[in-house]
Amino acid sequence: MEKGRLEAFSDGVIAIIITIMVLELKVPLKADIASLLLLYPVFLSYILSFIYVGIYWNNHHHTVQVVESVNGTILWANMHLLFWLSLIPFVTAWMGENHFALWPVICYGIVLLMNAIAYAILIFTLIRHHGKNSLLAQAIGKDRKGNISIVIYAVAIAFSWLNSKISIGLYILVACIWFIPDKRIEKKIGIAEPPCKE
Amino acid sequence: MEKGRLEAFSDGVIAIIITIMVLELKVPLKADIASLLLLYPVFLSYILSFIYVGIYWNNHHHTVQVVESVNGTILWANMHLLFWLSLIPFVTAWMGENHFALWPVICYGIVLLMNAIAYAILIFTLIRHHGKNSLLAQAIGKDRKGNISIVIYAVAIAFSWLNSKISIGLYILVACIWFIPDKRIEKKIGIAEPPCKE
Amino acid sequence: MEKGRLEAFSDGVIAIIITIMVLELKVPLKADIASLLLLYPVFLSYILSFIYVGIYWNNHHHTVQVVESVNGTILWANMHLLFWLSLIPFVTAWMGENHFALWPVICYGIVLLMNAIAYAILIFTLIRHHGKNSLLAQAIGKDRKGNISIVIYAVAIAFSWLNSKISIGLYILVACIWFIPDKRIEKKIGIAEPPCKE
Amino acid sequence: MEKGRLEAFSDGVIAIIITIMVLELKVPLKADIASLLLLYPVFLSYILSFIYVGIYWNNHHHTVQVVESVNGTILWANMHLLFWLSLIPFVTAWMGENHFALWPVICYGIVLLMNAIAYAILIFTLIRHHGKNSLLAQAIGKDRKGNISIVIYAVAIAFSWLNSKISIGLYILVACIWFIPDKRIEKKIGIAEPPCKE
């Protein structure tokens, strides 16, 4: 099966997720600057989630680029990832509107954790389909960044009982780790084939 | 006529349908876990509908893959399917917010039933356009799964007067039947042409 | 300039327009059938608008298929059409929630009229760009259907002061006229080049 | 890396941004024309923002057309632009609902300014990736229009303390400057390669 529609559908869903988050930025009733500034926690959590969804889109882009074909299991693994991504707007709004209170911060972390796990599952199904010697498998390697993220999320969730600000700091840390797109794949593509201009 | 824009438009509409459902998960006003847990029926119906829309996208993907060209009737049959899919977020929210009460469960079943019928109509127009000996017609065969689903939906709607939980169980049953992507088409493609890498 | 992104962007916008209309179907607070039935005017106007947006997508699909290239003016003519299409959800909701009262019905008609004019402008810019002897110009011909629609919309708006139901009837009439996709273009393509399978 | 998904994702996000703005046009409760006319400032700011987002899509379309490949930095520069575009619906609604009051007008200007800067950054990363002698670099040239816009936005923000109507006038002025698509790129493409029909 071709991967074209998998890309198109994922692009569509991720584009909508990233955009509907802005609907949670409720327009202030009054026109003064104080009303706007009251929104700062909602705005901060919007920025964090925008970057996270951006990271997922970026990694999805990088990973699928070396995908050669897909099967039914991969389609469902991808759908599973999209499900957890779709919950990001919900926890983002809950966290922002409650000034980073305990439970919203925990749930935000759980959703991030589930996204990381869903992404790992997607990569696992892709590698199983392409074989261990495929370009994809070599490009991903041991997926250290993915595993570290899962550990940090778990730590962040555990620490939120002490202080939810530590958790937020750890979520930002993971975002920083991923901010740079996955050089591994860019490198592998560079080795396997000369960069082709469209 | 080419099928490219039919795919693109359907992908767009289905991506939006699956994503706007999450807007019905209204963010709790309070930050405690109890407020969140109160949402469980809304959340459960979101999961069920997410899987259903995912199944439709998956089957659409599989079916359109063996489509060679489209005509005006097919475009409208597809639009008809998208219409019934677009009602899923509405009945999902109604059912979730009312804890799976009688009428919402019935209406949810009716919308699922109409989707199944709309899909059957789409397949009928596709087969008429491609001919009974086409790859598509052979791949679909007698469409047993489609027919069984329609029967189960009808039974589920009838049983909801006794107990709406039975209906929900039957909706989940149909989802399980369809969860696995349509092997018939994957097989037929495998016979007709060797898997081509993009 | 290539037409690929014009198609993609239009597909995206039209897909969102057709889907956000369903957000105006506000979920009833109660779970009984009476609460649902109260929504019938909202539901009827949703169906009418769904068909209208479907017609525009269908015609857009047909027209752009014979387009060979685009320029800046065409992009803006297309954007102008999308602007008027984007107002359909607004007038649909207003009309439905007010049981087809006078002013909402008039405004619905004005938006339909402006859409028809915007479509005529788009076709005009396309023909000017491709030349009067182009496949596109021949396929469109005198655009009788387009002109008749504009007249009927104007009549419907005028008649709404007498009885808004007559106007609704006329809007439905135009929808019926357009329901069948534009055979002119399908025919012309058939003459100009044999149907090619993808 | 190929630019295909960058285009697809940007088209998706921009299509959603332009369309969700219409959700801020809240349907009047009453059916009379007076209730509708009360919405005129919301409507005017919707038109202005629709044109602005249209301009960005148009320029994005023109620029990416001469792009040959992308890298990770470009993907993030593009994501940064999409972030500021995503705030347009928010400031549009705030400005419209408060009849172009001081602070909403200032914030609208700031968002426009940040969009212009984000676009300049995107172009900078594109030129750095393609080289100073590339078709893209030549097509953009000194980007006078971009620089002038940034200056005008800054002036408009400063003047809003005197009279917010002057600012609105200046925002409209910039829209007029950009309304015509970027002839520079169309010209350069015309020189570099004969127009190819798809």
Coordinates of N, CA and C in Angstrom, one line a residue, chain A residues 76, chain B residues 59 145 175-183:
Chain A
W76 N -3.2 1.6 11.7 CA -3.9 1.7 13.0 C -2.9 2.3 14.0
Chain B
N59 N -11.2 2.0 5.5 CA -11.8 1.3 4.5 C -11.9 2.1 3.2
K145 N -19.2 -8.5 5.3 CA -19.0 -7.7 6.5 C -19.9 -6.5 6.5
A175 N -17.6 -2.6 15.6 CA -16.2 -2.0 15.5 C -15.1 -3.0 15.5
C176 N -15.3 -4.1 16.3 CA -14.3 -5.1 16.4 C -14.2 -5.9 15.1
I177 N -15.4 -6.2 14.5 CA -15.4 -6.9 13.2 C -14.6 -6.1 12.1
W178 N -14.7 -4.8 12.2 CA -14.1 -4.0 11.1 C -12.7 -3.5 11.5
F179 N -12.3 -3.7 12.7 CA -11.0 -3.2 13.1 C -9.9 -3.6 12.2
I180 N -9.9 -4.8 11.9 CA -8.9 -5.4 11.0 C -9.2 -4.8 9.6
P181 N -8.2 -4.2 8.9 CA -8.4 -3.6 7.6 C -8.8 -4.7 6.6
D182 N -9.4 -4.3 5.5 CA -10.1 -5.3 4.6 C -9.0 -6.1 3.9
K183 N -8.7 -7.3 4.4 CA -7.7 -8.1 3.8 C -8.0 -8.5 2.3

